[in-house]
N, CA, C and O atoms as CSV, one atom per row, in Angstrom:
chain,resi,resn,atom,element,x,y,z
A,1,UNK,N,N,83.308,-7.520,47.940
A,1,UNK,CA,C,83.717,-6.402,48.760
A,1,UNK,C,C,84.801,-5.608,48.045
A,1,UNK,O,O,85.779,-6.198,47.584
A,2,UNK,N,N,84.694,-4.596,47.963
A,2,UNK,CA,C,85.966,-3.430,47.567
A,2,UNK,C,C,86.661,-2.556,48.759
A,2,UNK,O,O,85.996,-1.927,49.583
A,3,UNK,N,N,87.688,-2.588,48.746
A,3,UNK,CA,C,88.260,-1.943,49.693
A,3,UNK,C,C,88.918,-0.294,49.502
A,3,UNK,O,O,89.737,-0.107,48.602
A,4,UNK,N,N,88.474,0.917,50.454
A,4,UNK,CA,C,88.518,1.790,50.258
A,4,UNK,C,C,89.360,2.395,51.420
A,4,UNK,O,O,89.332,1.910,52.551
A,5,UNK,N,N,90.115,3.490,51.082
A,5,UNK,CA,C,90.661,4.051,51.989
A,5,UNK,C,C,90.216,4.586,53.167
A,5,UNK,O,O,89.136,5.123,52.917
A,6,UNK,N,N,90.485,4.713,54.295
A,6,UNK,CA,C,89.567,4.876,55.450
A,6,UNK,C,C,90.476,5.975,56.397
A,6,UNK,O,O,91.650,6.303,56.228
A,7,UNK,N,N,89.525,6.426,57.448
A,7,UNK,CA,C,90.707,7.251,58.336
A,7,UNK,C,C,90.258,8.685,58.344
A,7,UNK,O,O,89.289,9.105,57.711
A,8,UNK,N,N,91.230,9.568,59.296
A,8,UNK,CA,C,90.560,10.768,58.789
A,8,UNK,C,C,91.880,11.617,57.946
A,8,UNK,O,O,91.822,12.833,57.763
A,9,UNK,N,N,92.926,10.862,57.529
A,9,UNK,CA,C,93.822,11.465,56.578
A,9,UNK,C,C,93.282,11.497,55.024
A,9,UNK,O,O,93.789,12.140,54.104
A,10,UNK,N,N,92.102,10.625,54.960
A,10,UNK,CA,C,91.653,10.649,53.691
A,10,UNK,C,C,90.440,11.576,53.523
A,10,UNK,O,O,90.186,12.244,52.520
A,11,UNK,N,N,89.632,11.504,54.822
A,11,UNK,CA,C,88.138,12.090,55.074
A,11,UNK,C,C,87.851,13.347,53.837
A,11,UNK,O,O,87.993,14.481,54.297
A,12,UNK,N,N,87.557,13.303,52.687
A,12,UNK,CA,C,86.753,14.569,52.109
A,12,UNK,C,C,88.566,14.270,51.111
A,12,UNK,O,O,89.223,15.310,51.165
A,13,UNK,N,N,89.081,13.481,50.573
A,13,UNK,CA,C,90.087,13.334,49.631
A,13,UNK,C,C,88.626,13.119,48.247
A,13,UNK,O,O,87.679,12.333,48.215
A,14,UNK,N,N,89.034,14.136,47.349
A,14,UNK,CA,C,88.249,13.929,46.655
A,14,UNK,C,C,88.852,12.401,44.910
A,14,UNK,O,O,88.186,11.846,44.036
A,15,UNK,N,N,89.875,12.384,45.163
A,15,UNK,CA,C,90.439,11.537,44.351
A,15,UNK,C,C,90.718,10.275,44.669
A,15,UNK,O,O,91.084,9.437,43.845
A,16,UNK,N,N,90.550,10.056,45.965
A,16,UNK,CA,C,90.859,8.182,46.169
A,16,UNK,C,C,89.693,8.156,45.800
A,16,UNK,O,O,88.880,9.072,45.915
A,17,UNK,N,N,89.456,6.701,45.149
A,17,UNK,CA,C,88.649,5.239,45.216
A,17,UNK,C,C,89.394,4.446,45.275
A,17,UNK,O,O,90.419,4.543,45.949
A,18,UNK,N,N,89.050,3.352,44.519
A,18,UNK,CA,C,89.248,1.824,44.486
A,18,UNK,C,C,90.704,1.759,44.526
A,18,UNK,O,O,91.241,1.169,45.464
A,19,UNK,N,N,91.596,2.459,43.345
A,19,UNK,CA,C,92.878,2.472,43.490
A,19,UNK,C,C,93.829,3.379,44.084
A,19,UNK,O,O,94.973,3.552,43.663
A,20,UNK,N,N,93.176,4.095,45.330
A,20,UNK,CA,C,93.697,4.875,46.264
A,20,UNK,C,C,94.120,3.622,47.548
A,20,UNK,O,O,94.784,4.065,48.485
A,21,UNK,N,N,93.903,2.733,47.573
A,21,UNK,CA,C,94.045,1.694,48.927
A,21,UNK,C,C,95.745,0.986,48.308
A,21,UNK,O,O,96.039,0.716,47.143
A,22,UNK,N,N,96.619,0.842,49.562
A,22,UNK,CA,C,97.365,0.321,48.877
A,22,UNK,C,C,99.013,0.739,50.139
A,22,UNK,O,O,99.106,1.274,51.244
A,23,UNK,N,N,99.716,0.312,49.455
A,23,UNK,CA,C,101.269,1.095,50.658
A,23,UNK,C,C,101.208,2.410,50.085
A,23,UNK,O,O,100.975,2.656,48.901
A,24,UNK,N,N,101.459,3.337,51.107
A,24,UNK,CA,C,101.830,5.057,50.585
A,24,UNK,C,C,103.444,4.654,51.782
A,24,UNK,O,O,103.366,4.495,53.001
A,25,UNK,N,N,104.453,4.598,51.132
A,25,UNK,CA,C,105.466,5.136,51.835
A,25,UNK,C,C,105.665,4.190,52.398
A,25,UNK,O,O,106.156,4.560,53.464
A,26,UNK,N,N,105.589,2.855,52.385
A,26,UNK,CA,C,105.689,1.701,53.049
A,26,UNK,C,C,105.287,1.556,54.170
A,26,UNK,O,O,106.038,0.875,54.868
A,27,UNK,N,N,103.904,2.120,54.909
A,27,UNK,CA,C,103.351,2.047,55.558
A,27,UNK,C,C,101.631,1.841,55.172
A,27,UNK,O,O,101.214,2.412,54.165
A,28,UNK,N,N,100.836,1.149,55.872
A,28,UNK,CA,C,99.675,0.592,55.557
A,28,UNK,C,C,98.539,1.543,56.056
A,28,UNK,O,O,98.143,1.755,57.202
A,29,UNK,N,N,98.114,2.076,54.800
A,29,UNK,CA,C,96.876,3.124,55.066
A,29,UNK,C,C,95.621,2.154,55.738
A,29,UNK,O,O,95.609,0.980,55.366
A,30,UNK,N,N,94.791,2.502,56.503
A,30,UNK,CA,C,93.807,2.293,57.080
A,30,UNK,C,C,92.741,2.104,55.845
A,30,UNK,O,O,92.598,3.066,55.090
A,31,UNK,N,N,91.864,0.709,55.566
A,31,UNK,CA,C,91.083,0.945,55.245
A,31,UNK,C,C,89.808,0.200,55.071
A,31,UNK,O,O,90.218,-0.960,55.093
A,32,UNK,N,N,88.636,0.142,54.926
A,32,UNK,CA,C,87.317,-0.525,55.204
A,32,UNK,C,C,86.264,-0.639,53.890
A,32,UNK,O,O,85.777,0.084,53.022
A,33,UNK,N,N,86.242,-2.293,54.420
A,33,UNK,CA,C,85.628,-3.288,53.138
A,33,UNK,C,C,84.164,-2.641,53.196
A,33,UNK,O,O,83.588,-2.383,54.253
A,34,UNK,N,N,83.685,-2.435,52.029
A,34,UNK,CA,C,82.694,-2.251,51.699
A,34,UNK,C,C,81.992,-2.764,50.665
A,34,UNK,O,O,82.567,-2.458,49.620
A,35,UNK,N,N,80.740,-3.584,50.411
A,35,UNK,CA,C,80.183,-3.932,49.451
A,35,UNK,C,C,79.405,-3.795,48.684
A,35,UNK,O,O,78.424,-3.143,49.044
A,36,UNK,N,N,79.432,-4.403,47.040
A,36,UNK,CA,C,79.334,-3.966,46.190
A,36,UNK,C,C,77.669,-4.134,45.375
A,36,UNK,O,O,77.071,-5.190,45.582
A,37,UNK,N,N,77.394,-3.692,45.004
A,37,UNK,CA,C,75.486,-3.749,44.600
A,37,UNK,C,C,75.694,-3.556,43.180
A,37,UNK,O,O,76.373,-2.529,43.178
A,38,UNK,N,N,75.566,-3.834,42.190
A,38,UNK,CA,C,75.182,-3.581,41.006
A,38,UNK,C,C,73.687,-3.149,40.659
A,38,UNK,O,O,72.590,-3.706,40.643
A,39,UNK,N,N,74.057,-2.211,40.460
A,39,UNK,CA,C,72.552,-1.431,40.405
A,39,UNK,C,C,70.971,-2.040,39.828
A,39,UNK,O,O,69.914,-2.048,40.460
A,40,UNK,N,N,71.214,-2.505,38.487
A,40,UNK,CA,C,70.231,-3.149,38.066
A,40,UNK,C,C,70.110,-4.651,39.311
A,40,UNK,O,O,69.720,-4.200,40.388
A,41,UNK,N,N,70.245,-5.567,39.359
A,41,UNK,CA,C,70.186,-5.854,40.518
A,41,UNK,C,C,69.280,-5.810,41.792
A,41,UNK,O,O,68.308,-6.406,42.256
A,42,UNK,N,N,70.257,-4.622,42.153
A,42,UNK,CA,C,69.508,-3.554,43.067
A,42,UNK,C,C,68.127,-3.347,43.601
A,42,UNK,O,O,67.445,-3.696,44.565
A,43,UNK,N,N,67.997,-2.307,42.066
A,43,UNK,CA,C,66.715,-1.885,41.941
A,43,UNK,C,C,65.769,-2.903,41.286
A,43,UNK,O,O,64.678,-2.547,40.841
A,44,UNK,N,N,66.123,-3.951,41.241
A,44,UNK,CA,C,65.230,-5.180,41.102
A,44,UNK,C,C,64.550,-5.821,42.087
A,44,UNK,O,O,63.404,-6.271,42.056
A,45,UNK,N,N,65.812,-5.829,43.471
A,45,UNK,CA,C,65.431,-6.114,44.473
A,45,UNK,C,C,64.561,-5.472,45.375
A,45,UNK,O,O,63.763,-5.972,46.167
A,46,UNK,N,N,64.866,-4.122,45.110
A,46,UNK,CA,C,63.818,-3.468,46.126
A,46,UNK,C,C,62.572,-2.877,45.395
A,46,UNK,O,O,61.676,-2.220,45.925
A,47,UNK,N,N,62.689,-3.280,43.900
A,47,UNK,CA,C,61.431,-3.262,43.580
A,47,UNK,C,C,61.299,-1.862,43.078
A,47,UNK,O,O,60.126,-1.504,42.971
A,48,UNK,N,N,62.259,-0.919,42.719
A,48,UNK,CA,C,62.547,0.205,42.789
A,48,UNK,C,C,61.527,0.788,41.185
A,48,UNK,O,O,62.193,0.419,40.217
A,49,UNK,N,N,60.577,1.325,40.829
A,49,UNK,CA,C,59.868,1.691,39.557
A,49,UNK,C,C,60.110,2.641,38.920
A,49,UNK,O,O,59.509,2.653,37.846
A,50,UNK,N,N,61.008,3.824,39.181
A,50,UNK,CA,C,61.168,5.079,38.723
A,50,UNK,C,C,62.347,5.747,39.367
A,50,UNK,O,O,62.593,5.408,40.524
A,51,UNK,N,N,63.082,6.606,38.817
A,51,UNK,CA,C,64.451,7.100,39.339
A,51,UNK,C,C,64.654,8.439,38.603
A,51,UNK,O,O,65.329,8.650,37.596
A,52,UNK,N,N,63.777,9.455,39.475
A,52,UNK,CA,C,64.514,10.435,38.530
A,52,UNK,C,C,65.779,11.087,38.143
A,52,UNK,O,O,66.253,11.746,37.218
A,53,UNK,N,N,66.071,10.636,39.186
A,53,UNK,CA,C,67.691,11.526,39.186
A,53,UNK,C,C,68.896,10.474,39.355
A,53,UNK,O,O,69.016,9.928,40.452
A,54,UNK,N,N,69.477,10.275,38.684
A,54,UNK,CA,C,70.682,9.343,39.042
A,54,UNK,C,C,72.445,9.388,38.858
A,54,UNK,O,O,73.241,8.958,38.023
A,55,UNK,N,N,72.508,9.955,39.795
A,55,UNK,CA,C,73.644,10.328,40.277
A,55,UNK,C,C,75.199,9.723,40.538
A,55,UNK,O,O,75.546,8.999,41.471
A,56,UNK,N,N,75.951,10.188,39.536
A,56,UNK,CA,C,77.098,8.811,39.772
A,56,UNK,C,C,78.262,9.579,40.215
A,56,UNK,O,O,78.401,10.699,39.723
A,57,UNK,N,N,78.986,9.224,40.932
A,57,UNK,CA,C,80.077,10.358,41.702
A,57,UNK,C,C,81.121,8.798,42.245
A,57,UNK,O,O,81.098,8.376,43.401
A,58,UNK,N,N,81.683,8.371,41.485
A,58,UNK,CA,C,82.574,7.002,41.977
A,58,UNK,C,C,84.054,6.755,41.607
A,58,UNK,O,O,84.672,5.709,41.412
A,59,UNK,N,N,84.590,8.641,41.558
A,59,UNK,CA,C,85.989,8.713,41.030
A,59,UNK,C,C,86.521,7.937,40.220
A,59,UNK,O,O,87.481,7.191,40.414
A,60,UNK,N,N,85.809,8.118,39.128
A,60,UNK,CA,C,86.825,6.931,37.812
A,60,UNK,C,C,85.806,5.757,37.387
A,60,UNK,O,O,85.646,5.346,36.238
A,61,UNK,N,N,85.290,5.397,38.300
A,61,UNK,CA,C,84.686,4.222,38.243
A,61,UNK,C,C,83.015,4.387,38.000
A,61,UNK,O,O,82.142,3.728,38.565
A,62,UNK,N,N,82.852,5.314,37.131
A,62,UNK,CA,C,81.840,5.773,36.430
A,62,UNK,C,C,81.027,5.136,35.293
A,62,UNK,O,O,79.911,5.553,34.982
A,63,UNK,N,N,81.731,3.948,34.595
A,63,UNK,CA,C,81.476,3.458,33.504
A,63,UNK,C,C,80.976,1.926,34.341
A,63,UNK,O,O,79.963,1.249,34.164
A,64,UNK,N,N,81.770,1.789,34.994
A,64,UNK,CA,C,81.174,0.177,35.739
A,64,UNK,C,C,79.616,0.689,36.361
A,64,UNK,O,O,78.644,0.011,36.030
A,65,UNK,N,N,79.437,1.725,37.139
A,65,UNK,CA,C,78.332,1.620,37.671
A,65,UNK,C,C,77.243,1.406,36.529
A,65,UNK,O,O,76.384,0.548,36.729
A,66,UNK,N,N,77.223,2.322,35.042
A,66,UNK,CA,C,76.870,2.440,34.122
A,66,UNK,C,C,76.683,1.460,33.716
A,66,UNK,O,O,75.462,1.316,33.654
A,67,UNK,N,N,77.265,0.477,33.311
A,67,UNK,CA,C,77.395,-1.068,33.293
A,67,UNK,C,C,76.749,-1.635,33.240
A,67,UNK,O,O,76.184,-2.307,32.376
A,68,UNK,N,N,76.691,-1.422,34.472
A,68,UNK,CA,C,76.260,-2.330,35.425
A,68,UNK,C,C,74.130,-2.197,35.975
A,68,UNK,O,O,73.555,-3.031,36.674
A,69,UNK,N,N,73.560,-1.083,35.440
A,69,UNK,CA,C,72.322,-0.039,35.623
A,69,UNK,C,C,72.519,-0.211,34.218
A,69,UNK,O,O,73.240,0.710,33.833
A,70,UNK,N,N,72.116,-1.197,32.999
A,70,UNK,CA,C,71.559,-0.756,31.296
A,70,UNK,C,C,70.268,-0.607,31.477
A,70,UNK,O,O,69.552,0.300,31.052
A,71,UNK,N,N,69.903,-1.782,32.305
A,71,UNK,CA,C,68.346,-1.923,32.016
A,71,UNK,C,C,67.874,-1.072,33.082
A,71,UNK,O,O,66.845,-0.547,32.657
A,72,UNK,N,N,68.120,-0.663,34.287
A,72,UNK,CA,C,67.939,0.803,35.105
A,72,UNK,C,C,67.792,1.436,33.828
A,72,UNK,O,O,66.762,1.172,33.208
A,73,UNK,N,N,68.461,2.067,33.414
A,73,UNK,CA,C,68.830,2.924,32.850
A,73,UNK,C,C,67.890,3.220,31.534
A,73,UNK,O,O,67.629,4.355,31.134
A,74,UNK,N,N,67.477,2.133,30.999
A,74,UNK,CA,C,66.686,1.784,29.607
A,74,UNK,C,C,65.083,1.645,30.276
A,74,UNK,O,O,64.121,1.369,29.559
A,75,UNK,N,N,64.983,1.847,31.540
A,75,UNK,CA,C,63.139,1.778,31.167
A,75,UNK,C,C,62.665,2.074,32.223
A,75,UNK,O,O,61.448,1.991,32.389
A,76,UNK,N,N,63.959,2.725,33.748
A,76,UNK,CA,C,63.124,3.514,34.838
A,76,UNK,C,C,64.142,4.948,35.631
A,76,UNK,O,O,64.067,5.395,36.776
A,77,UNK,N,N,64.974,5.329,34.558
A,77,UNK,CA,C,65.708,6.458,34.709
A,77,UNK,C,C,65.398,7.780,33.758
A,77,UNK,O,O,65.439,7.843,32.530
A,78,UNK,N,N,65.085,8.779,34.686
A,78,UNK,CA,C,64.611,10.126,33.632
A,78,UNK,C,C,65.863,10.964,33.390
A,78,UNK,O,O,66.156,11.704,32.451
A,79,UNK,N,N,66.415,10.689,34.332
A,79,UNK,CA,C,67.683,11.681,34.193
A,79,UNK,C,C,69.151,11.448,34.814
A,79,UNK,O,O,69.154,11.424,36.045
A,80,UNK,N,N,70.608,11.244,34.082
A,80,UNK,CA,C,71.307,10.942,34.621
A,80,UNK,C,C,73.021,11.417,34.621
A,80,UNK,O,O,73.642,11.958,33.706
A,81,UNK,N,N,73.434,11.069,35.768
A,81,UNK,CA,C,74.460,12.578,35.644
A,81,UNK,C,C,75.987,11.403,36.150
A,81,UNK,O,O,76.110,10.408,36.864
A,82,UNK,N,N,76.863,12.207,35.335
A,82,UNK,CA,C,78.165,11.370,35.898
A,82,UNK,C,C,79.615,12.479,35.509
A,82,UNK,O,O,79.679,13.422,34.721
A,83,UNK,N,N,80.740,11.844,36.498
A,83,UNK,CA,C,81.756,12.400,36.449
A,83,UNK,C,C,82.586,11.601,34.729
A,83,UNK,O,O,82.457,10.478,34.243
A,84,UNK,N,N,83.272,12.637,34.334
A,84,UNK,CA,C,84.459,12.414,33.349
A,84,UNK,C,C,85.577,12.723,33.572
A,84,UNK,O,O,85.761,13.911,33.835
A,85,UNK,N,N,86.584,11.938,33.560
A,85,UNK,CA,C,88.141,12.560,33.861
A,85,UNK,C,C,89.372,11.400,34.165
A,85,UNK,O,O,89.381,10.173,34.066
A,86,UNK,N,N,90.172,12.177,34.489
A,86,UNK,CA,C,91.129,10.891,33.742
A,86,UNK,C,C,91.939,9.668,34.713
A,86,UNK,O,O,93.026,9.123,34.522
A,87,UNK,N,N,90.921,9.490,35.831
A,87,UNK,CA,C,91.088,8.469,36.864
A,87,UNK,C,C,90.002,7.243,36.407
A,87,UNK,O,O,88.936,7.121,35.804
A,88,UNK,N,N,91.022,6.416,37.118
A,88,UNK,CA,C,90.086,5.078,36.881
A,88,UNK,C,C,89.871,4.026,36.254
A,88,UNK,O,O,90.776,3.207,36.091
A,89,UNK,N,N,88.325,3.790,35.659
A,89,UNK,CA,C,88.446,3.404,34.374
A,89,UNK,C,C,87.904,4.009,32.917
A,89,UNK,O,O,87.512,3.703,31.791
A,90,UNK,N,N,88.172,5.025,33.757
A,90,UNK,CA,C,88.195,6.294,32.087
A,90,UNK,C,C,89.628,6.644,31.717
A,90,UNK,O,O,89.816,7.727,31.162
A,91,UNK,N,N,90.427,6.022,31.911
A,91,UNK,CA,C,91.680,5.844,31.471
A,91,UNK,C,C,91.910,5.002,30.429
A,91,UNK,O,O,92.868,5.261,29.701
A,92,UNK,N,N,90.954,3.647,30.106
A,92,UNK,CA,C,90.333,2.983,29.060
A,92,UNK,C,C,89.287,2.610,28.707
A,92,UNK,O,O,89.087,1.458,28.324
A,93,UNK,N,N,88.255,3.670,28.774
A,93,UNK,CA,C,87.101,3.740,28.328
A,93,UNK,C,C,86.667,5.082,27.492
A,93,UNK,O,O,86.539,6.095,28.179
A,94,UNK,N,N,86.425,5.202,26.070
A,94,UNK,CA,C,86.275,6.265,25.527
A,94,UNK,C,C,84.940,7.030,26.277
A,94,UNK,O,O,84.032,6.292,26.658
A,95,UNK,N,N,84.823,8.437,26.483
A,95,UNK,CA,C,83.428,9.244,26.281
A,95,UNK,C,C,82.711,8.745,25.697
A,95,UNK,O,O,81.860,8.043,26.244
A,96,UNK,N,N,82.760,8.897,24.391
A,96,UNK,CA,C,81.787,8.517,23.303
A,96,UNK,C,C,81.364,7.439,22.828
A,96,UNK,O,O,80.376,7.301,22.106
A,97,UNK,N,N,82.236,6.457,23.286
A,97,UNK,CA,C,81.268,4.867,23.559
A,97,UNK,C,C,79.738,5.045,24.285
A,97,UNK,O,O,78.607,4.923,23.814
A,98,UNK,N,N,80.278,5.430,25.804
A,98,UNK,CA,C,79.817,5.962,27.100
A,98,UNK,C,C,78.091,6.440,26.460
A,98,UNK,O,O,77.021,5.862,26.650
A,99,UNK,N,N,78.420,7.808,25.602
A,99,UNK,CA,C,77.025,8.579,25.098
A,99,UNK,C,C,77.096,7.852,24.202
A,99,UNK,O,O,77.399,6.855,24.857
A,100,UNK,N,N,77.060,7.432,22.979
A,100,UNK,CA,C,76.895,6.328,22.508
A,100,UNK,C,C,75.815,6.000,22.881
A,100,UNK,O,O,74.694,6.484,22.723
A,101,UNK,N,N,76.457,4.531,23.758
A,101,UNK,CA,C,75.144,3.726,24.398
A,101,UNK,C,C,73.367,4.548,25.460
A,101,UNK,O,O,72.143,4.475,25.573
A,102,UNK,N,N,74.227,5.020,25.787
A,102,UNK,CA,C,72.998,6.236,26.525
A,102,UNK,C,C,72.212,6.930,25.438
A,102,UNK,O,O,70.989,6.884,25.567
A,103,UNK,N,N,72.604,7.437,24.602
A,103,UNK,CA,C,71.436,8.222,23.357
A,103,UNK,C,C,70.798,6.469,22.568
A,103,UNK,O,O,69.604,6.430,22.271
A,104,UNK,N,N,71.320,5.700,22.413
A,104,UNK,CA,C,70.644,4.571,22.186
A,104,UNK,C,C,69.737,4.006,22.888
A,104,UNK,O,O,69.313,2.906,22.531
A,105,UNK,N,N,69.153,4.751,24.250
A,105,UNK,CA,C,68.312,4.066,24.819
A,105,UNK,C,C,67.706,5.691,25.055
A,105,UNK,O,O,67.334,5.945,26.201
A,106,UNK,N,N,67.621,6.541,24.250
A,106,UNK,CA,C,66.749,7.819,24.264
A,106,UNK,C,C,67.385,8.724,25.385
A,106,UNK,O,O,66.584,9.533,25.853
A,107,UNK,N,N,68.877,8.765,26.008
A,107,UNK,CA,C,69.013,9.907,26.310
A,107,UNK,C,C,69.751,11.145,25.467
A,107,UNK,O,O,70.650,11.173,24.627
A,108,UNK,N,N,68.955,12.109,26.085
A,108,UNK,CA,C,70.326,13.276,24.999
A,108,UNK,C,C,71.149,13.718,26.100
A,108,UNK,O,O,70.973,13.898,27.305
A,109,UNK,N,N,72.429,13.873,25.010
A,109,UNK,CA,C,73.279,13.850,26.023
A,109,UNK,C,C,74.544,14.978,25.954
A,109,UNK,O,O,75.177,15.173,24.916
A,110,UNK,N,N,74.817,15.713,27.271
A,110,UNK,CA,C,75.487,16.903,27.250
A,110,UNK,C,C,76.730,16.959,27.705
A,110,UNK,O,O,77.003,15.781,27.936
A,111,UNK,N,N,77.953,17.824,28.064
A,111,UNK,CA,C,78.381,17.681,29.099
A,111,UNK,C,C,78.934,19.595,29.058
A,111,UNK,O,O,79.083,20.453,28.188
A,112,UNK,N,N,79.081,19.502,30.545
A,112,UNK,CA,C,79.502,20.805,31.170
A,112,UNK,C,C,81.231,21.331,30.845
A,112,UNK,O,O,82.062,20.788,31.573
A,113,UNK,N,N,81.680,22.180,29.970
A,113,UNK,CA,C,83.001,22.778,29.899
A,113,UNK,C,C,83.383,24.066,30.933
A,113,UNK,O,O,82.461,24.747,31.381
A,114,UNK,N,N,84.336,24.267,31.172
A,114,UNK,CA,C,84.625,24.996,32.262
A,114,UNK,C,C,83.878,26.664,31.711
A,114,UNK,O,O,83.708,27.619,32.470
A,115,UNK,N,N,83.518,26.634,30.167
A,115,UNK,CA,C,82.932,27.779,30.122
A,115,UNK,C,C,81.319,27.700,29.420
A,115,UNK,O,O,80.547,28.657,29.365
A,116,UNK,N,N,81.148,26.838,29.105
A,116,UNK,CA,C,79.882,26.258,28.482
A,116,UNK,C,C,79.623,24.757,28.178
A,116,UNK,O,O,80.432,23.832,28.244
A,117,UNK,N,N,78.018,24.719,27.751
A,117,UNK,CA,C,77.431,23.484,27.691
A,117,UNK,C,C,77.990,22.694,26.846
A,117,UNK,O,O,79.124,23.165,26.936
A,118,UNK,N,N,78.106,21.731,25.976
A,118,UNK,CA,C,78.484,20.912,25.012
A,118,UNK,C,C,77.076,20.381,24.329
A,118,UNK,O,O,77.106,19.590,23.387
């Protein structure tokens, strides 16, 4: 289980995750256990054959889901999209490890600059 901030002081906070739970001000934010799936896993379990689109949006914690989905990722994902930035655990995890491993299993790989493609 991971525990996430809860409530409606957080509702639509686009920067908590995992290490948003915690004392703010010495008072105890509200918040609710939720559990955890590792994707490959997952899509083992439900038998899942194809994924076109795969979508990672987990504030920081972008590289674990990644991780955690190789073999997702290596033989029933067509296309796949994730956040970069400097929460999380992209605080010690390079980019280019990241694409790296992804063009090693045949993706090409881009990313979006505030004025063009990469």
């Amino acid at each position: 289980l991971a525990r996430f901030p809860a409530g409606d002081s957080v509702r639509g906070a686009e920067t908590l995750g995992l290490w948003g739970v915690g004392d703010a001000g010495g008072a105890r934010e509200a918040v609710a256990e939720v559990p955890l799936y590792v994707l490959d896993q997952h899509v083992q379990q439900e038998r899942v054959r194809h994924i076109d689109v795969l979508s990672i949006d987990t504030e920081g914690n972008d590289p674990l889901v990644l991780a955690g989905a190789r073999r997702t990722l290596a033989s029933r994902v067509r296309y796949v999209e994730f956040e970069y930035h400097s929460h999380g655990v992209w605080q010690t995890t390079a980019l280019s490890a990241v694409v790296k491993e992804l063009q090693s299993m045949g993706f090409v790989c881009y990313w979006l600059g505030k004025d063009r493609l990469w």
